[in-house]
Coordinates of C-alpha atoms and ligand atoms in Angstrom, one line a residue:
M1 CA -42.6 -95.0 29.1
Y2 CA -39.2 -94.3 30.5
I3 CA -39.2 -90.9 32.3
A4 CA -36.1 -89.3 33.8
H5 CA -36.5 -86.3 36.1
I6 CA -33.4 -84.1 36.7
C7 CA -34.2 -81.9 39.6
S8 CA -32.8 -80.0 42.6
E9 CA -35.3 -81.2 45.3
L10 CA -37.1 -84.4 46.1
A11 CA -39.5 -85.0 49.0
P12 CA -39.0 -86.4 51.5
I13 CA -35.2 -86.7 51.3
A14 CA -34.2 -83.1 50.1
K15 CA -37.0 -80.6 50.4
V16 CA -37.2 -76.9 50.5
G17 CA -40.7 -76.3 49.2
G18 CA -43.4 -77.6 46.9
L19 CA -41.1 -78.5 44.0
A20 CA -39.9 -81.4 46.1
D21 CA -43.4 -82.6 46.8
V22 CA -44.4 -82.3 43.1
V23 CA -41.5 -84.4 41.7
Y24 CA -42.1 -87.1 44.3
G25 CA -45.9 -87.2 43.9
L26 CA -45.8 -87.2 40.1
A27 CA -43.0 -89.8 39.9
K28 CA -44.9 -92.1 42.3
A29 CA -48.2 -91.7 40.4
H30 CA -46.5 -92.6 37.1
A31 CA -44.6 -95.5 38.6
K32 CA -47.9 -96.8 40.0
V33 CA -49.4 -97.1 36.5
G34 CA -46.4 -99.0 35.2
H35 CA -44.0 -96.4 33.8
Q36 CA -40.3 -96.6 34.5
V37 CA -39.4 -93.5 36.5
E38 CA -35.9 -92.4 37.5
I39 CA -34.8 -89.2 39.3
I40 CA -31.4 -87.6 39.3
L41 CA -30.4 -85.1 41.9
P42 CA -27.3 -83.9 43.7
K43 CA -26.0 -85.9 46.7
Y44 CA -26.4 -83.0 49.2
A45 CA -24.8 -83.1 52.6
R46 CA -28.3 -83.3 54.3
I47 CA -30.0 -86.0 52.3
D48 CA -32.3 -87.9 54.6
Y49 CA -31.1 -91.5 54.0
S50 CA -33.7 -93.1 56.3
F51 CA -36.2 -93.2 53.4
L52 CA -33.8 -94.9 51.0
T53 CA -33.0 -98.5 50.4
E54 CA -30.4 -100.4 48.3
L55 CA -28.0 -97.4 48.4
K56 CA -24.9 -98.4 46.3
V57 CA -22.4 -97.0 43.9
D58 CA -23.8 -97.2 40.4
Y59 CA -21.0 -95.5 38.4
S60 CA -17.7 -94.5 39.7
D61 CA -15.2 -92.1 38.2
L62 CA -17.6 -90.4 35.9
W63 CA -15.8 -87.4 34.4
S64 CA -17.6 -84.1 34.2
F65 CA -16.3 -80.7 33.0
E66 CA -16.2 -77.1 34.1
G67 CA -14.1 -74.8 31.9
Y68 CA -10.8 -76.5 31.2
Q69 CA -11.0 -78.7 34.3
R70 CA -12.4 -82.1 34.6
Y71 CA -13.6 -83.6 37.8
S72 CA -14.5 -87.1 38.9
N73 CA -18.0 -87.9 40.1
T74 CA -19.5 -90.9 41.9
I75 CA -23.1 -91.7 41.0
W76 CA -25.0 -93.5 43.7
S77 CA -28.3 -95.4 43.1
A78 CA -31.0 -96.1 45.6
K79 CA -34.7 -96.9 45.9
L80 CA -37.2 -94.4 47.2
D81 CA -40.4 -96.5 47.4
S82 CA -40.7 -97.9 43.9
I83 CA -38.7 -95.2 42.2
K84 CA -35.1 -95.5 41.4
I85 CA -33.0 -92.4 42.2
F86 CA -29.5 -91.4 41.4
L87 CA -27.4 -89.1 43.5
I88 CA -24.4 -87.2 42.1
E89 CA -21.4 -86.9 44.3
S90 CA -18.7 -84.7 43.0
S91 CA -15.0 -84.3 43.7
H92 CA -15.2 -80.6 42.6
P93 CA -13.0 -78.6 44.9
G94 CA -15.9 -76.1 45.4
H95 CA -17.8 -78.8 47.3
Y96 CA -20.8 -77.8 45.2
F97 CA -23.3 -80.2 46.9
D98 CA -21.6 -81.0 50.1
R99 CA -23.2 -78.0 51.9
E100 CA -25.7 -77.3 54.7
D101 CA -28.4 -75.9 52.4
I102 CA -29.8 -76.6 48.9
Y103 CA -29.9 -73.0 47.7
G104 CA -28.7 -69.6 48.9
Y105 CA -25.1 -69.5 47.8
E106 CA -23.4 -67.0 45.6
D107 CA -22.3 -69.7 43.2
D108 CA -25.7 -71.4 42.9
V109 CA -25.7 -70.9 39.2
D110 CA -22.3 -72.6 38.8
R111 CA -23.4 -75.4 41.1
F112 CA -26.5 -76.3 39.2
I113 CA -24.9 -75.8 35.7
Y114 CA -22.3 -78.3 36.8
F115 CA -25.1 -80.6 38.1
V116 CA -27.0 -80.5 34.8
R117 CA -23.8 -81.2 32.8
T118 CA -22.9 -84.1 35.0
A119 CA -26.5 -85.6 35.0
L120 CA -26.5 -85.5 31.2
E121 CA -23.0 -86.9 31.0
Y122 CA -24.2 -89.8 33.3
L123 CA -27.2 -90.6 31.1
F124 CA -25.0 -90.5 28.0
K125 CA -22.2 -92.6 29.4
S126 CA -24.4 -95.1 31.1
I127 CA -26.3 -95.6 27.8
K128 CA -29.7 -94.8 29.3
H129 CA -32.3 -93.8 26.7
P130 CA -35.2 -92.1 28.5
D131 CA -38.2 -91.2 26.4
I132 CA -38.8 -88.1 28.5
L133 CA -36.3 -85.7 30.2
H134 CA -38.4 -83.8 32.7
L135 CA -36.7 -80.6 34.2
H136 CA -37.8 -78.4 37.0
D137 CA -37.3 -74.6 37.4
W138 CA -34.1 -72.7 36.7
P139 CA -31.7 -75.1 38.4
T140 CA -32.2 -77.7 35.6
A141 CA -33.5 -75.5 32.9
L142 CA -30.2 -75.6 31.0
A143 CA -30.7 -79.3 30.2
P144 CA -33.0 -79.0 27.1
A145 CA -30.4 -76.7 25.3
M146 CA -27.5 -78.8 26.5
Y147 CA -29.2 -82.0 25.4
Q148 CA -30.1 -80.5 22.0
D149 CA -26.8 -78.8 21.2
M150 CA -24.3 -81.1 22.9
Y151 CA -25.6 -84.6 23.7
L152 CA -27.9 -85.1 20.7
P153 CA -25.0 -84.4 18.3
L154 CA -22.8 -86.7 20.4
G155 CA -25.2 -89.5 19.6
M156 CA -27.6 -89.5 22.6
P157 CA -30.9 -90.9 21.3
K158 CA -33.9 -88.6 20.7
C159 CA -36.1 -87.9 23.6
R160 CA -38.7 -85.3 24.5
T161 CA -37.8 -82.5 27.0
I162 CA -40.4 -81.1 29.3
L163 CA -39.7 -78.1 31.6
T164 CA -42.0 -77.5 34.5
I165 CA -42.1 -73.9 35.9
H166 CA -42.9 -74.2 39.6
N167 CA -42.0 -70.5 40.2
L168 CA -41.1 -68.0 37.5
E169 CA -39.6 -65.5 40.0
H170 CA -36.2 -67.2 40.1
Q171 CA -34.6 -67.4 36.7
G172 CA -30.9 -68.3 37.1
R173 CA -29.1 -65.3 35.5
C174 CA -25.3 -65.5 34.9
S175 CA -22.5 -64.1 32.9
P176 CA -21.8 -65.6 29.5
R177 CA -18.5 -66.8 30.9
T178 CA -20.3 -69.0 33.4
L179 CA -22.3 -70.7 30.6
S180 CA -19.2 -71.2 28.5
K181 CA -17.6 -73.1 31.4
A182 CA -20.3 -75.7 30.9
G183 CA -19.0 -76.3 27.4
L184 CA -21.7 -74.3 25.5
R185 CA -20.2 -71.2 23.7
A186 CA -22.1 -68.4 25.3
E187 CA -21.9 -66.0 22.3
G188 CA -24.2 -68.4 20.4
Y189 CA -26.8 -68.1 23.1
L190 CA -26.9 -64.3 23.6
S191 CA -29.8 -63.7 21.3
P192 CA -33.5 -62.9 21.9
D193 CA -34.6 -66.3 20.7
K194 CA -32.2 -68.1 22.9
M195 CA -30.9 -67.4 26.4
Q196 CA -30.4 -63.6 26.4
D197 CA -32.1 -62.0 29.4
P198 CA -34.8 -59.6 28.2
Y199 CA -33.5 -56.8 30.4
S200 CA -29.7 -57.2 30.1
P201 CA -28.3 -58.1 26.6
I202 CA -25.1 -59.4 28.1
T203 CA -26.7 -61.7 30.7
I204 CA -27.6 -65.3 30.2
N205 CA -31.0 -66.3 31.6
L206 CA -31.2 -70.1 32.2
L207 CA -34.9 -70.3 32.7
K208 CA -35.6 -68.4 29.5
G209 CA -33.3 -70.9 27.7
G210 CA -35.3 -73.8 29.1
I211 CA -38.6 -72.2 27.9
Q212 CA -37.1 -71.7 24.4
Y213 CA -35.5 -75.1 24.0
A214 CA -37.9 -77.5 25.8
D215 CA -40.4 -79.4 23.6
A216 CA -43.2 -78.6 26.1
V217 CA -43.4 -76.2 29.1
T218 CA -45.8 -76.8 31.9
T219 CA -46.7 -74.8 35.0
V220 CA -48.5 -75.8 38.1
S221 CA -51.9 -74.3 37.8
P222 CA -54.2 -73.0 35.0
T223 CA -54.5 -69.5 36.6
Y224 CA -50.7 -69.2 36.9
E225 CA -50.4 -70.2 33.3
K226 CA -52.5 -67.2 32.4
E227 CA -50.8 -64.9 34.9
I228 CA -47.3 -65.5 33.7
Q229 CA -48.3 -64.3 30.2
T230 CA -49.1 -60.9 31.6
P231 CA -46.7 -58.0 32.5
E232 CA -47.9 -58.1 36.1
G233 CA -47.2 -61.8 36.6
G234 CA -44.5 -62.5 34.0
C235 CA -41.4 -61.6 36.1
G236 CA -40.0 -60.0 32.9
L237 CA -40.6 -63.1 30.8
D238 CA -44.2 -62.5 29.9
A239 CA -43.4 -61.8 26.2
V240 CA -41.4 -65.0 26.1
M241 CA -44.2 -66.9 27.8
R242 CA -46.8 -65.5 25.3
K243 CA -44.6 -66.6 22.4
A244 CA -44.3 -70.1 23.9
S245 CA -48.0 -70.3 24.7
S246 CA -48.7 -73.0 22.1
K247 CA -46.5 -75.4 24.0
L248 CA -47.5 -74.2 27.5
S249 CA -50.0 -75.9 29.8
G250 CA -51.1 -75.3 33.4
I251 CA -51.6 -78.5 35.3
L252 CA -52.8 -78.2 38.8
N253 CA -50.7 -80.1 41.3
G254 CA -52.0 -82.9 43.5
I255 CA -50.8 -84.1 46.9
D256 CA -49.4 -87.5 47.7
P257 CA -52.0 -89.6 49.5
D258 CA -49.3 -91.7 51.2
V259 CA -47.9 -88.6 52.8
W260 CA -51.0 -86.4 53.3
D261 CA -53.8 -88.5 54.6
P262 CA -55.2 -87.9 58.1
T263 CA -56.4 -91.6 58.3
T264 CA -52.8 -92.9 58.1
D265 CA -50.6 -89.9 59.1
S266 CA -48.1 -91.2 61.6
H267 CA -47.3 -87.7 62.8
L268 CA -50.7 -87.1 64.3
V269 CA -51.7 -87.6 67.9
K270 CA -55.1 -88.8 66.8
R271 CA -55.8 -89.9 63.2
Y272 CA -59.2 -89.5 61.5
E273 CA -61.0 -90.9 58.5
T274 CA -62.3 -88.3 56.1
T275 CA -63.3 -90.2 53.0
V276 CA -66.6 -91.6 54.5
I277 CA -68.7 -88.9 56.1
S278 CA -72.2 -90.2 55.8
S279 CA -73.6 -89.4 59.2
D280 CA -73.4 -86.8 61.8
E281 CA -71.5 -89.3 64.0
D282 CA -68.8 -89.7 61.3
F283 CA -68.4 -85.9 61.4
Q284 CA -68.3 -85.7 65.2
K285 CA -65.5 -88.3 65.2
I286 CA -63.4 -86.0 62.9
A287 CA -64.1 -83.0 65.0
R288 CA -63.1 -84.9 68.2
A289 CA -59.8 -86.1 66.6
K290 CA -59.0 -82.6 65.3
Q291 CA -59.7 -81.3 68.8
E292 CA -57.2 -83.9 70.3
N293 CA -54.5 -82.8 67.9
K294 CA -55.3 -79.2 68.8
R295 CA -55.0 -79.9 72.5
F296 CA -51.7 -81.5 72.0
L297 CA -50.4 -78.4 70.2
Q298 CA -51.8 -76.1 72.9
T299 CA -50.1 -78.1 75.6
Y300 CA -46.9 -78.5 73.7
F301 CA -46.6 -74.8 73.2
G302 CA -47.9 -73.8 76.6
M303 CA -50.9 -72.1 75.1
E304 CA -54.2 -71.5 76.9
E305 CA -56.5 -74.5 76.3
T306 CA -59.5 -72.6 74.9
E307 CA -62.1 -73.5 72.4
A308 CA -61.1 -70.5 70.3
P309 CA -60.4 -71.0 66.6
L310 CA -56.8 -72.0 66.0
V311 CA -55.4 -70.4 62.9
T312 CA -52.1 -71.5 61.3
C313 CA -49.7 -70.5 58.6
I314 CA -47.1 -73.0 57.3
T315 CA -44.7 -71.3 54.9
R316 CA -41.4 -70.2 53.7
L317 CA -41.1 -66.7 55.0
V318 CA -40.3 -64.9 51.7
R319 CA -41.7 -61.8 50.1
Q320 CA -43.9 -63.9 47.7
K321 CA -45.9 -65.3 50.7
G322 CA -47.0 -61.8 51.8
T323 CA -45.1 -61.7 55.0
A324 CA -46.6 -58.3 56.1
L325 CA -50.1 -59.8 55.6
I326 CA -49.1 -63.0 57.5
K327 CA -48.3 -60.7 60.5
E328 CA -51.6 -58.9 60.0
C329 CA -53.4 -62.3 60.0
L330 CA -51.7 -63.1 63.3
L331 CA -52.5 -59.8 65.0
R332 CA -56.1 -59.7 63.7
T333 CA -56.7 -63.3 64.9
L334 CA -55.6 -62.2 68.4
E335 CA -57.9 -59.2 68.3
L336 CA -60.7 -61.5 67.4
K337 CA -59.8 -63.7 70.4
G338 CA -58.5 -66.6 68.3
Q339 CA -55.1 -68.4 68.5
F340 CA -52.3 -68.4 66.0
I341 CA -49.4 -70.7 65.3
L342 CA -46.9 -69.7 62.6
L343 CA -44.4 -72.3 61.3
G344 CA -42.0 -70.3 59.1
S345 CA -38.8 -71.3 57.4
S346 CA -36.2 -70.1 54.8
A347 CA -36.5 -66.4 55.8
P348 CA -33.9 -64.0 54.4
P349 CA -32.1 -62.2 57.2
E350 CA -34.2 -59.0 57.0
I351 CA -37.5 -60.9 57.2
E352 CA -36.2 -63.2 59.9
R353 CA -35.3 -60.2 62.0
E354 CA -38.9 -58.9 61.8
F355 CA -40.4 -62.2 62.9
I356 CA -37.8 -62.6 65.7
E357 CA -38.9 -59.2 66.9
L358 CA -42.6 -60.1 66.8
Q359 CA -41.7 -63.4 68.6
R360 CA -40.1 -61.3 71.3
L361 CA -43.1 -59.0 71.6
L362 CA -45.4 -62.0 71.9
A363 CA -43.2 -64.0 74.2
T364 CA -45.7 -64.0 77.1
N365 CA -48.8 -64.2 75.0
R366 CA -50.5 -67.6 75.5
H367 CA -52.5 -67.4 72.3
A368 CA -49.7 -67.0 69.7
V369 CA -46.6 -69.0 68.7
I370 CA -44.0 -68.1 66.1
H371 CA -41.9 -71.1 65.4
L372 CA -39.1 -70.2 63.0
N373 CA -37.9 -73.5 61.6
Y374 CA -38.5 -76.2 59.0
D375 CA -40.4 -78.9 60.9
E376 CA -42.2 -81.7 59.0
K377 CA -43.8 -83.3 62.0
L378 CA -45.1 -80.1 63.4
A379 CA -46.5 -79.2 59.9
H380 CA -48.5 -82.4 59.9
L381 CA -49.9 -81.7 63.4
L382 CA -50.8 -78.2 62.5
Y383 CA -52.7 -79.3 59.4
A384 CA -54.7 -81.7 61.6
G385 CA -55.2 -79.6 64.7
S386 CA -56.0 -76.1 63.2
D387 CA -59.3 -74.7 62.1
L388 CA -58.1 -72.3 59.5
I389 CA -54.9 -72.0 57.4
V390 CA -54.0 -68.6 56.0
I391 CA -52.1 -68.1 52.7
P392 CA -52.1 -64.3 51.9
S393 CA -49.6 -64.7 49.0
L394 CA -48.7 -61.8 46.7
F395 CA -48.4 -64.5 44.0
E396 CA -48.7 -68.3 44.2
P397 CA -48.0 -70.6 41.3
C398 CA -50.0 -73.4 42.8
G399 CA -49.6 -73.7 46.5
L400 CA -49.8 -76.9 48.3
T401 CA -50.6 -75.8 51.9
Q402 CA -54.2 -74.9 51.0
I403 CA -54.7 -78.3 49.3
I404 CA -53.3 -80.1 52.3
G405 CA -55.4 -78.0 54.6
L406 CA -58.5 -78.9 52.7
R407 CA -57.6 -82.6 52.9
Y408 CA -57.3 -82.3 56.7
G409 CA -60.5 -80.3 57.1
T410 CA -58.6 -77.1 57.9
I411 CA -60.3 -74.3 56.0
P412 CA -58.1 -72.2 53.8
L413 CA -58.2 -68.4 53.8
V414 CA -56.3 -67.2 50.8
R415 CA -55.6 -64.3 48.6
S416 CA -57.0 -64.9 45.1
T417 CA -53.9 -65.5 43.0
G418 CA -52.5 -68.3 40.9
G419 CA -53.3 -71.8 42.0
L420 CA -55.2 -70.5 45.0
V421 CA -57.9 -69.3 42.6
D422 CA -58.1 -72.8 41.2
T423 CA -58.5 -74.6 44.5
V424 CA -60.2 -72.3 47.1
F425 CA -63.8 -71.1 46.5
D426 CA -65.3 -68.5 48.9
I427 CA -68.3 -69.6 50.9
D428 CA -70.0 -66.2 50.2
T429 CA -68.8 -64.9 46.9
S430 CA -68.0 -67.9 44.7
L431 CA -70.3 -68.6 41.8
L432 CA -69.9 -72.4 42.2
P433 CA -72.6 -74.5 43.7
I434 CA -72.6 -74.4 47.5
E435 CA -71.2 -78.0 47.7
Q436 CA -68.0 -76.9 46.1
R437 CA -67.3 -73.8 48.2
N438 CA -64.6 -74.6 50.7
G439 CA -62.9 -71.5 52.1
F440 CA -62.5 -67.8 52.3
T441 CA -60.8 -65.5 49.7
F442 CA -59.9 -61.9 49.2
D443 CA -58.7 -60.1 46.1
F444 CA -56.3 -57.3 47.0
P445 CA -53.3 -58.0 49.1
D446 CA -53.8 -55.4 51.8
V447 CA -54.9 -55.1 55.3
S448 CA -58.6 -54.5 54.6
G449 CA -58.7 -57.6 52.4
V450 CA -57.2 -59.7 55.2
H451 CA -59.7 -58.2 57.7
W452 CA -62.7 -58.8 55.4
A453 CA -61.9 -62.5 55.0
L454 CA -60.6 -63.2 58.5
D455 CA -63.5 -61.5 60.3
R456 CA -66.0 -63.5 58.3
A457 CA -64.1 -66.8 58.9
I458 CA -63.7 -66.4 62.6
N459 CA -67.3 -65.1 63.0
Y460 CA -68.6 -68.2 61.1
K461 CA -66.5 -70.5 63.1
Q462 CA -67.8 -69.1 66.3
T463 CA -71.4 -68.5 65.5
K464 CA -72.4 -70.8 62.6
P465 CA -71.4 -74.4 63.4
E466 CA -73.6 -75.9 60.7
L467 CA -72.1 -73.8 58.0
W468 CA -68.6 -74.6 59.3
Q469 CA -69.4 -78.3 59.2
K470 CA -70.6 -77.8 55.6
L471 CA -67.3 -76.1 54.7
M472 CA -65.3 -78.9 56.3
R473 CA -67.3 -81.6 54.5
N474 CA -66.9 -79.8 51.1
A475 CA -63.2 -79.5 51.8
M476 CA -62.5 -83.1 52.8
S477 CA -64.7 -84.7 50.1
A478 CA -62.8 -83.5 47.0
D479 CA -60.2 -85.6 45.3
Y480 CA -56.7 -84.0 45.6
S481 CA -54.7 -87.1 44.5
W482 CA -52.1 -87.1 41.7
D483 CA -54.1 -89.4 39.4
R484 CA -55.7 -86.6 37.4
A485 CA -52.5 -84.5 37.1
A486 CA -50.4 -87.6 36.3
K487 CA -52.7 -88.3 33.3
E488 CA -52.4 -84.8 32.0
Y489 CA -48.6 -85.0 32.3
L490 CA -48.7 -88.2 30.3
Q491 CA -50.6 -86.4 27.5
I492 CA -47.8 -83.8 27.4
Y493 CA -45.2 -86.5 27.5
E494 CA -46.9 -88.1 24.5
G495 CA -46.8 -84.8 22.6
A496 CA -50.5 -84.1 22.8
P497 CA -51.9 -80.8 24.0
S498 CA -53.0 -80.9 27.6
L499 CA -56.5 -82.2 28.3
R500 CA -57.7 -78.7 29.1
R501 CA -56.2 -77.2 26.0
A502 CA -57.6 -80.0 23.9
L503 CA -61.1 -79.1 25.3
L504 CA -60.5 -75.5 24.2
M505 CA -59.5 -76.4 20.7
Ligands
ADP601 P1 -43.5 -73.2 48.1 O1 -43.2 -74.3 47.2 O2 -43.6 -71.9 47.5 O3 -42.7 -73.2 49.3 P2 -46.0 -74.7 48.5 O4 -47.3 -74.3 49.2 O5 -46.1 -75.1 47.0 O6 -45.0 -73.5 48.6 O7 -45.3 -75.9 49.2 C1 -44.9 -75.8 50.5 C2 -44.6 -77.2 51.1 O8 -43.5 -77.0 52.0 C3 -45.8 -77.9 51.8 O9 -45.6 -79.3 51.7 C4 -45.6 -77.3 53.2 O10 -46.2 -78.2 54.2 C5 -44.1 -77.3 53.3 N1 -43.6 -76.3 54.3 C6 -43.5 -75.0 54.1 N2 -42.9 -74.4 55.1 C7 -42.6 -75.4 56.0 C8 -42.0 -75.4 57.3 N3 -41.6 -74.3 57.9 N4 -41.9 -76.6 58.0 C9 -42.4 -77.7 57.4 N5 -43.0 -77.8 56.2 C10 -43.1 -76.6 55.5

């Protein structure tokens, strides 16, 4: 099968969050079993070229359009492992992609509409005939409508369009004029069954358009699939999601074993084998290696070198992630005589100010570190060196940090929402067999929920080593690779209902 992803992020060369990991992991898993996979994304200013080989111009002087203007684009091709990628470089005077960050600009909608138009123009002009066009979130959600109403009539061959919703919160709203600039007459799309925003009849909603037009819609966990069909979790699109439910599937993300494996992880001070834990000696080796990574972190950050539990949180610092509860986790950990390292990025100014203030208050505390940055290496070390990872999200479509934590034997403590429900099972309250329980959960996103879970976790870590060992074994022994999810996506690509849905039918 020939699969083309059009997307705004791709790990490890242009990553903001989980979307980047998912596209990379899924593409690799499909390429591994013999499918032809290509990925098109913008040539951002901060692409990390060190991961790419065979970088060359594939197509020069490709014209793309915005309003009455046309602009020249250069399409670069390169190899990222076995996957072919295409980077769009534009001569647009707005320097749409040649910027410091991937998102966060007032003209984001214009930038990504232009990107989608150019990506489709490229597929069309270079006579590529993918079987599958796979789109991701609002930045590329216009593609199914643009393909169906513009490029299919122009003669582009038939293909299946799949939209994956990684996060329903961001929907890409814009004025009809902005859509018309892309060459689609906006009046034709301002209707309830097309792109009209449910709350503003004169606003175009790109994500809604993607949901309406795509042949299949997926999201990143079974629980999030249910949540987005409710008024509480639907971000205003719950009715649209319910209407689309027959083509909607929730497929739980995996993690890339080439990136997230403590046996081979080059970022670690001490690596450790987690797949074979048949004796106590095997387990002790893991514990010693984790301890070495912890020591390194403590020394690096000038923390006190204690045996106290080390708690971490690795996150974008946005409202969704429960920032007030993250702070509470930090303060409660200190009260319980633990240590805490927060690695936080992408904070909007008002949240960043709060954490800078907390950083200032804790400046001389040798048990807490607040590191406000995006830092891939540090993230890997924290997954390896910590005992607990906290994810007190208000909502969480899938969440990868708890899965990576599990893989590294770092026990997740999570609020029960979205994909966290599907991956973390409380040691005390889960109804699953004890061998499958792997963490701590709480239901309500409030201070008492955090205390209830964190107090238990730190108490067990300090006083019940055998139970903790059991938790770690359970966590590390599960299979988190992409193979299962990749198969489910193939079913969707082929037009069949998802495996899970088929079981329910
Ligand atoms: P989201 O996509 O909402 O940001 P996920 O849990 O799905 O959340 O994915 C987060 C990904 O980004 C993980 O791979 C995590 O390790 C990484 N990450 C998040 N914040 C940081 C950070 N500050 N530094 C390094 N990596 C980060």
